[in-house]
Amino acid sequence: MKTLAIKEPIQFIPGVPVHVEFFHAGHYPAHFHPSTPELLLCLEGSATIRACNAQKDLHPGSTFSMDASDIHCIYSDDENLLMSLHIDPSQLELPPDAMTNCFLELDDATLSPLQIEPMYQVLDRMISLAYRLIAKDTEPCDVDTMRKQSNQLVDLLLRNFDWLSFIPDPYYTNRQFHERCKRIMAYCLENYTQKISISQVAEMEHINENYLSAFMKRTSLGGFKNSVNFIRCYYAEQLLLHTDDDVIDISSRCGFSDPKYFYAAFKSMWGNTPAKHRKWYREYASIRPDIRILDPVEAKAALDGFLPGYHQRKMTALMDVYPTR
């Protein structure tokens, strides 16, 4: 089979954990970046992005994040300019699994009040890194500063936008809650193809089932069963778009005991049946690509033009959150 999602590796500068690209997207084919999370920022115009189980209309100032290997595509009938920033976790000062056992959601449309200031802290670092990378051919590349800002950026993401594991907590105060969530997610990610019961996980955590059930309802997915089903559907999507395997076979391989449970969970979380989801991407793959990468001069002009509006939006948003400042 011809895969419905293109593998698109990113070429990082040695010693620099981030890569930036500015582009116009009329029809960007479905693709994924192995082991490389991506942050997207809309600078001009409008576009629509589909990634994992989400679909979002982008406009100037819109942000969106994709985890490593998330299949995503971007399309628009309008002119637009977008900036993507990719992250190489292997070059960061992080534990090896820090970005593999979590799911990020940096989305300006779904922020809680506590996430607004951290979002702008993330965007400030993205913009600073972008300027440095744009100028790398004409100015000395300050690798140490870029590594420091990259680590700060990822630290902000993990503290504030790990949507599967914990309630937004910008001060990272409840360490026990966070660590327990990480262990549970790691276990489910490792064992999603097998039967996973709440009693197994409760025993692993040395707590009773009722307490664990209440604990998992505090996470963004609202419960243990939903968390496990999301992980299974997430990997089922990979098989739907990378193979011609039968949907019933995919259901079994991803740990669902009955195909009807798979259909129900996938439609609930992805908004479509597995077969229709695959059909949409098959039709999308038949359309001719329309992408234009900006050169450094165009990229700097686009970023310069974006900044006045960005600073105005930032000031207004922070005044709404902190009216007495």
Tab-separated table of C-alpha atoms in Angstrom:
chain	number	residue	atom	x	y	z
A	1	MET	CA	0.000	0.000	0.000
A	2	LYS	CA	1.009	3.613	-0.552
A	3	THR	CA	0.933	5.136	2.917
A	4	LEU	CA	-1.572	7.953	3.381
A	5	ALA	CA	0.881	9.891	5.563
A	6	ILE	CA	4.393	10.830	4.436
A	7	LYS	CA	7.363	10.354	6.746
A	8	GLU	CA	9.062	13.757	6.936
A	9	PRO	CA	12.322	13.717	8.943
A	10	ILE	CA	13.696	17.058	10.153
A	11	GLN	CA	17.317	18.089	9.613
A	12	PHE	CA	18.505	19.810	12.788
A	13	ILE	CA	21.646	21.919	13.041
A	14	PRO	CA	24.163	19.969	15.168
A	15	GLY	CA	23.917	21.130	18.762
A	16	VAL	CA	20.653	23.065	18.215
A	17	PRO	CA	17.526	21.272	19.544
A	18	VAL	CA	15.022	23.192	17.378
A	19	HIS	CA	14.324	23.719	13.690
A	20	VAL	CA	12.075	26.442	12.256
A	21	GLU	CA	10.335	26.744	8.906
A	22	PHE	CA	8.068	29.394	7.382
A	23	PHE	CA	5.644	28.346	4.665
A	24	HIS	CA	2.399	28.887	2.787
A	25	ALA	CA	0.056	25.887	2.826
A	26	GLY	CA	-2.708	25.533	0.277
A	27	HIS	CA	-2.652	21.744	0.456
A	28	TYR	CA	0.028	20.209	2.685
A	29	PRO	CA	-0.096	16.391	2.367
A	30	ALA	CA	-0.701	14.325	5.479
A	31	HIS	CA	2.672	13.703	7.114
A	32	PHE	CA	4.426	12.969	10.395
A	33	HIS	CA	7.798	13.679	11.964
A	34	PRO	CA	9.322	10.649	13.738
A	35	SER	CA	10.368	11.440	17.321
A	36	THR	CA	9.881	15.169	16.695
A	37	PRO	CA	7.143	17.250	18.383
A	38	GLU	CA	6.031	20.327	16.436
A	39	LEU	CA	4.590	23.712	17.410
A	40	LEU	CA	2.633	25.675	14.821
A	41	LEU	CA	1.982	29.433	14.776
A	42	CYS	CA	-0.200	31.206	12.197
A	43	LEU	CA	1.314	34.543	11.130
A	44	GLU	CA	-1.031	35.639	8.347
A	45	GLY	CA	-4.274	34.563	6.698
A	46	SER	CA	-6.126	31.383	7.568
A	47	ALA	CA	-5.810	27.619	7.267
A	48	THR	CA	-7.251	24.442	8.728
A	49	ILE	CA	-5.170	21.779	10.432
A	50	ARG	CA	-6.193	18.192	11.126
A	51	ALA	CA	-4.007	16.323	13.595
A	52	CYS	CA	-4.763	13.200	15.595
A	53	ASN	CA	-8.395	13.607	16.736
A	54	ALA	CA	-8.467	17.411	16.428
A	55	GLN	CA	-9.386	19.846	13.688
A	56	LYS	CA	-8.778	23.568	14.039
A	57	ASP	CA	-9.211	26.700	11.941
A	58	LEU	CA	-6.088	28.837	12.226
A	59	HIS	CA	-5.945	32.632	12.096
A	60	PRO	CA	-3.169	35.151	12.947
A	61	GLY	CA	-1.876	34.337	16.419
A	62	SER	CA	-3.362	30.821	16.522
A	63	THR	CA	-1.173	28.136	18.043
A	64	PHE	CA	-1.316	24.368	17.824
A	65	SER	CA	0.950	21.519	18.919
A	66	MET	CA	1.600	18.074	17.454
A	67	ASP	CA	3.262	15.269	19.368
A	68	ALA	CA	6.023	13.150	17.861
A	69	SER	CA	4.608	10.974	15.063
A	70	ASP	CA	1.196	12.689	15.078
A	71	ILE	CA	-0.250	12.444	11.572
A	72	HIS	CA	-1.379	15.887	10.429
A	73	CYS	CA	-2.268	17.915	7.352
A	74	ILE	CA	-2.932	21.590	6.608
A	75	TYR	CA	-5.127	23.060	3.893
A	76	SER	CA	-6.674	26.377	2.880
A	77	ASP	CA	-8.299	28.232	-0.011
A	78	ASP	CA	-6.834	31.505	1.301
A	79	GLU	CA	-3.374	33.015	1.387
A	80	ASN	CA	-1.538	32.279	4.617
A	81	LEU	CA	1.863	32.241	6.266
A	82	LEU	CA	2.631	29.701	8.966
A	83	MET	CA	5.630	29.063	11.181
A	84	SER	CA	6.487	25.604	12.470
A	85	LEU	CA	9.043	24.890	15.170
A	86	HIS	CA	10.242	21.310	15.576
A	87	ILE	CA	11.922	19.974	18.702
A	88	ASP	CA	14.621	17.312	18.981
A	89	PRO	CA	14.150	15.848	22.503
A	90	SER	CA	17.436	13.922	22.246
A	91	GLN	CA	19.375	17.208	22.368
A	92	LEU	CA	17.566	18.572	25.422
A	93	GLU	CA	18.369	18.342	29.123
A	94	LEU	CA	15.479	15.970	29.779
A	95	PRO	CA	14.948	12.437	31.048
A	96	PRO	CA	14.859	10.049	28.044
A	97	ASP	CA	11.088	9.481	28.272
A	98	ALA	CA	10.017	13.014	29.248
A	99	MET	CA	8.295	13.733	25.939
A	100	THR	CA	7.249	10.200	25.016
A	101	ASN	CA	4.905	9.467	27.921
A	102	CYS	CA	2.760	12.564	27.532
A	103	PHE	CA	0.413	14.266	25.070
A	104	LEU	CA	0.765	18.022	24.624
A	105	GLU	CA	-2.019	20.470	23.837
A	106	LEU	CA	-0.903	24.002	23.101
A	107	ASP	CA	-4.076	25.432	21.584
A	108	ASP	CA	-5.049	29.067	22.095
A	109	ALA	CA	-8.728	28.168	21.623
A	110	THR	CA	-8.909	25.811	24.621
A	111	LEU	CA	-6.769	27.560	27.225
A	112	SER	CA	-7.771	27.913	30.836
A	113	PRO	CA	-6.999	31.306	32.437
A	114	LEU	CA	-3.988	29.741	34.170
A	115	GLN	CA	-2.509	28.746	30.798
A	116	ILE	CA	-2.625	32.153	29.076
A	117	GLU	CA	0.580	33.581	30.531
A	118	PRO	CA	2.547	30.316	30.014
A	119	MET	CA	1.333	30.227	26.392
A	120	TYR	CA	2.815	33.661	25.745
A	121	GLN	CA	6.022	32.607	27.485
A	122	VAL	CA	6.180	29.688	25.035
A	123	LEU	CA	5.473	31.953	22.058
A	124	ASP	CA	8.086	34.502	23.165
A	125	ARG	CA	10.728	31.773	23.121
A	126	MET	CA	9.498	30.394	19.804
A	127	ILE	CA	9.782	33.838	18.205
A	128	SER	CA	13.216	34.493	19.712
A	129	LEU	CA	14.498	31.130	18.489
A	130	ALA	CA	12.992	31.744	15.056
A	131	TYR	CA	14.827	35.049	14.673
A	132	ARG	CA	18.105	33.413	15.660
A	133	LEU	CA	17.620	30.565	13.184
A	134	ILE	CA	16.615	32.930	10.370
A	135	ALA	CA	19.854	34.862	10.896
A	136	LYS	CA	22.116	31.808	11.164
A	137	ASP	CA	23.601	32.335	7.670
A	138	THR	CA	24.563	35.964	8.289
A	139	GLU	CA	25.278	36.123	12.032
A	140	PRO	CA	27.207	33.867	14.430
A	141	CYS	CA	25.009	31.023	15.693
A	142	ASP	CA	24.768	31.300	19.490
A	143	VAL	CA	24.236	27.616	20.179
A	144	ASP	CA	24.393	27.939	23.979
A	145	THR	CA	21.625	30.559	24.065
A	146	MET	CA	19.445	28.551	21.689
A	147	ARG	CA	19.881	25.413	23.785
A	148	LYS	CA	18.964	27.346	26.939
A	149	GLN	CA	15.844	28.855	25.350
A	150	SER	CA	14.873	25.475	23.880
A	151	ASN	CA	15.067	23.823	27.297
A	152	GLN	CA	13.021	26.649	28.824
A	153	LEU	CA	10.404	26.271	26.087
A	154	VAL	CA	10.030	22.518	26.585
A	155	ASP	CA	9.944	22.899	30.365
A	156	LEU	CA	7.023	25.316	29.966
A	157	LEU	CA	5.235	22.861	27.673
A	158	LEU	CA	5.634	19.924	30.041
A	159	ARG	CA	4.555	21.939	33.068
A	160	ASN	CA	1.504	23.555	31.532
A	161	PHE	CA	0.281	21.742	28.418
A	162	ASP	CA	0.549	17.991	29.066
A	163	TRP	CA	-3.207	17.545	28.608
A	164	LEU	CA	-3.479	13.804	29.074
A	165	SER	CA	-1.613	13.597	32.351
A	166	PHE	CA	-2.741	16.437	34.547
A	167	ILE	CA	-4.894	19.467	35.187
A	168	PRO	CA	-3.081	22.701	34.181
A	169	ASP	CA	-0.804	23.636	37.068
A	170	PRO	CA	1.676	26.366	36.045
A	171	TYR	CA	3.562	26.217	39.322
A	172	TYR	CA	3.950	22.416	39.150
A	173	THR	CA	2.974	22.205	42.800
A	174	ASN	CA	1.409	18.751	43.039
A	175	ARG	CA	4.432	16.610	42.244
A	176	GLN	CA	2.878	13.398	43.579
A	177	PHE	CA	-0.146	13.829	41.302
A	178	HIS	CA	2.095	14.437	38.299
A	179	GLU	CA	4.394	11.510	38.964
A	180	ARG	CA	1.493	9.108	39.452
A	181	CYS	CA	-0.065	10.252	36.174
A	182	LYS	CA	3.233	9.700	34.383
A	183	ARG	CA	3.548	6.164	35.721
A	184	ILE	CA	-0.030	5.281	34.770
A	185	MET	CA	0.333	6.737	31.264
A	186	ALA	CA	3.658	4.955	30.751
A	187	TYR	CA	2.074	1.656	31.783
A	188	CYS	CA	-0.922	2.130	29.465
A	189	LEU	CA	1.270	3.186	26.536
A	190	GLU	CA	3.435	0.102	26.994
A	191	ASN	CA	0.556	-2.350	27.440
A	192	TYR	CA	-2.309	-0.943	25.356
A	193	THR	CA	-2.354	-4.037	23.101
A	194	GLN	CA	-3.149	-6.207	26.127
A	195	LYS	CA	-6.048	-6.273	28.554
A	196	ILE	CA	-5.636	-3.416	31.040
A	197	SER	CA	-7.844	-3.309	34.106
A	198	ILE	CA	-8.181	-0.604	36.691
A	199	SER	CA	-7.473	-3.245	39.357
A	200	GLN	CA	-4.067	-3.963	37.772
A	201	VAL	CA	-3.091	-0.318	37.837
A	202	ALA	CA	-4.466	0.202	41.344
A	203	GLU	CA	-2.337	-2.686	42.576
A	204	MET	CA	0.694	-1.233	40.812
A	205	GLU	CA	0.105	2.115	42.545
A	206	HIS	CA	-0.731	0.503	45.923
A	207	ILE	CA	-4.112	2.229	46.124
A	208	ASN	CA	-7.698	0.973	45.985
A	209	GLU	CA	-9.741	0.972	42.782
A	210	ASN	CA	-12.256	3.599	43.907
A	211	TYR	CA	-9.472	6.018	44.747
A	212	LEU	CA	-7.782	5.399	41.388
A	213	SER	CA	-11.065	5.882	39.538
A	214	ALA	CA	-11.632	9.231	41.255
A	215	PHE	CA	-7.990	10.169	40.639
A	216	MET	CA	-8.203	9.507	36.889
A	217	LYS	CA	-11.387	11.570	36.582
A	218	ARG	CA	-9.260	14.594	37.497
A	219	THR	CA	-7.259	14.194	34.298
A	220	SER	CA	-8.302	15.928	31.102
A	221	LEU	CA	-9.817	12.794	29.535
A	222	GLY	CA	-12.119	12.349	32.491
A	223	GLY	CA	-11.458	8.790	33.546
A	224	PHE	CA	-9.351	5.646	33.335
A	225	LYS	CA	-11.388	3.949	30.605
A	226	ASN	CA	-11.332	7.052	28.407
A	227	SER	CA	-7.569	7.346	28.822
A	228	VAL	CA	-6.966	3.747	27.747
A	229	ASN	CA	-9.403	4.038	24.834
A	230	PHE	CA	-7.724	7.215	23.597
A	231	ILE	CA	-4.308	5.544	23.572
A	232	ARG	CA	-5.696	2.541	21.691
A	233	CYS	CA	-7.465	4.742	19.130
A	234	TYR	CA	-4.317	6.850	18.749
A	235	TYR	CA	-2.314	3.812	17.657
A	236	ALA	CA	-5.227	2.478	15.633
A	237	GLU	CA	-5.098	5.660	13.545
A	238	GLN	CA	-1.448	4.933	12.753
A	239	LEU	CA	-2.442	1.518	11.384
A	240	LEU	CA	-5.437	2.908	9.504
A	241	LEU	CA	-3.258	5.400	7.630
A	242	HIS	CA	-0.039	3.371	7.259
A	243	THR	CA	-1.502	-0.016	6.296
A	244	ASP	CA	-4.348	-1.640	4.359
A	245	ASP	CA	-5.137	-3.874	7.310
A	246	ASP	CA	-8.756	-4.751	7.964
A	247	VAL	CA	-10.466	-2.564	10.564
A	248	ILE	CA	-11.443	-5.603	12.642
A	249	ASP	CA	-7.815	-6.758	12.694
A	250	ILE	CA	-6.675	-3.277	13.746
A	251	SER	CA	-9.237	-3.307	16.533
A	252	SER	CA	-7.814	-6.541	17.919
A	253	ARG	CA	-4.172	-5.469	17.539
A	254	CYS	CA	-4.850	-2.290	19.516
A	255	GLY	CA	-6.340	-4.099	22.480
A	256	PHE	CA	-10.100	-3.778	21.922
A	257	SER	CA	-11.935	-6.926	22.963
A	258	ASP	CA	-14.767	-6.340	20.485
A	259	PRO	CA	-14.794	-4.336	17.207
A	260	LYS	CA	-18.008	-2.579	18.217
A	261	TYR	CA	-16.175	-1.044	21.199
A	262	PHE	CA	-13.465	0.157	18.823
A	263	TYR	CA	-16.007	1.726	16.446
A	264	ALA	CA	-17.788	3.473	19.310
A	265	ALA	CA	-14.615	4.769	20.952
A	266	PHE	CA	-13.038	5.925	17.685
A	267	LYS	CA	-16.175	7.703	16.489
A	268	SER	CA	-16.605	9.375	19.879
A	269	MET	CA	-13.021	10.653	20.024
A	270	TRP	CA	-12.147	11.106	16.322
A	271	GLY	CA	-15.582	12.228	15.139
A	272	ASN	CA	-15.880	9.558	12.447
A	273	THR	CA	-15.849	5.797	12.028
A	274	PRO	CA	-12.448	4.172	11.364
A	275	ALA	CA	-13.400	3.365	7.753
A	276	LYS	CA	-14.605	6.905	7.014
A	277	HIS	CA	-11.495	8.353	8.649
A	278	ARG	CA	-9.288	6.285	6.348
A	279	LYS	CA	-11.462	7.231	3.336
A	280	TRP	CA	-11.089	10.962	4.085
A	281	TYR	CA	-7.293	10.695	4.110
A	282	ARG	CA	-7.287	8.546	0.974
A	283	GLU	CA	-9.229	11.238	-0.890
A	284	TYR	CA	-7.026	13.963	0.605
A	285	ALA	CA	-3.885	12.161	-0.613
A	286	SER	CA	-5.173	12.320	-4.201
A	287	ILE	CA	-5.004	16.137	-4.279
A	288	ARG	CA	-1.906	17.810	-5.680
A	289	PRO	CA	0.351	19.380	-2.989
A	290	ASP	CA	0.462	23.174	-2.710
A	291	ILE	CA	3.261	24.301	-0.395
A	292	ARG	CA	5.719	27.171	-0.653
A	293	ILE	CA	8.680	27.477	1.723
A	294	LEU	CA	9.793	31.036	2.493
A	295	ASP	CA	13.431	32.026	2.192
A	296	PRO	CA	15.119	33.761	5.194
A	297	VAL	CA	14.429	37.276	3.896
A	298	GLU	CA	10.731	36.525	3.394
A	299	ALA	CA	10.564	34.742	6.754
A	300	LYS	CA	12.020	37.725	8.627
A	301	ALA	CA	9.624	40.108	6.876
A	302	ALA	CA	6.685	37.872	7.823
A	303	LEU	CA	7.775	37.703	11.458
A	304	ASP	CA	8.427	41.468	11.599
A	305	GLY	CA	4.924	42.097	10.258
A	306	PHE	CA	3.379	39.702	12.782
A	307	LEU	CA	4.962	41.209	15.907
A	308	PRO	CA	2.936	44.446	16.383
A	309	GLY	CA	-0.367	42.569	16.400
A	310	TYR	CA	1.142	39.819	18.556
A	311	HIS	CA	2.296	42.258	21.245
A	312	GLN	CA	-1.104	43.958	21.265
A	313	ARG	CA	-2.932	40.633	21.677
A	314	LYS	CA	-0.497	39.575	24.387
A	315	MET	CA	-0.904	42.805	26.369
A	316	THR	CA	-4.711	42.642	26.145
A	317	ALA	CA	-4.832	38.965	27.141
A	318	LEU	CA	-2.552	39.409	30.142
A	319	MET	CA	-4.469	42.480	31.317
A	320	ASP	CA	-7.651	40.390	31.256
A	321	VAL	CA	-5.963	37.694	33.365
A	322	TYR	CA	-4.225	40.144	35.717
A	323	PRO	CA	-6.400	43.287	35.659
A	324	THR	CA	-4.576	44.928	38.596
A	325	ARG	CA	-1.116	44.698	37.004
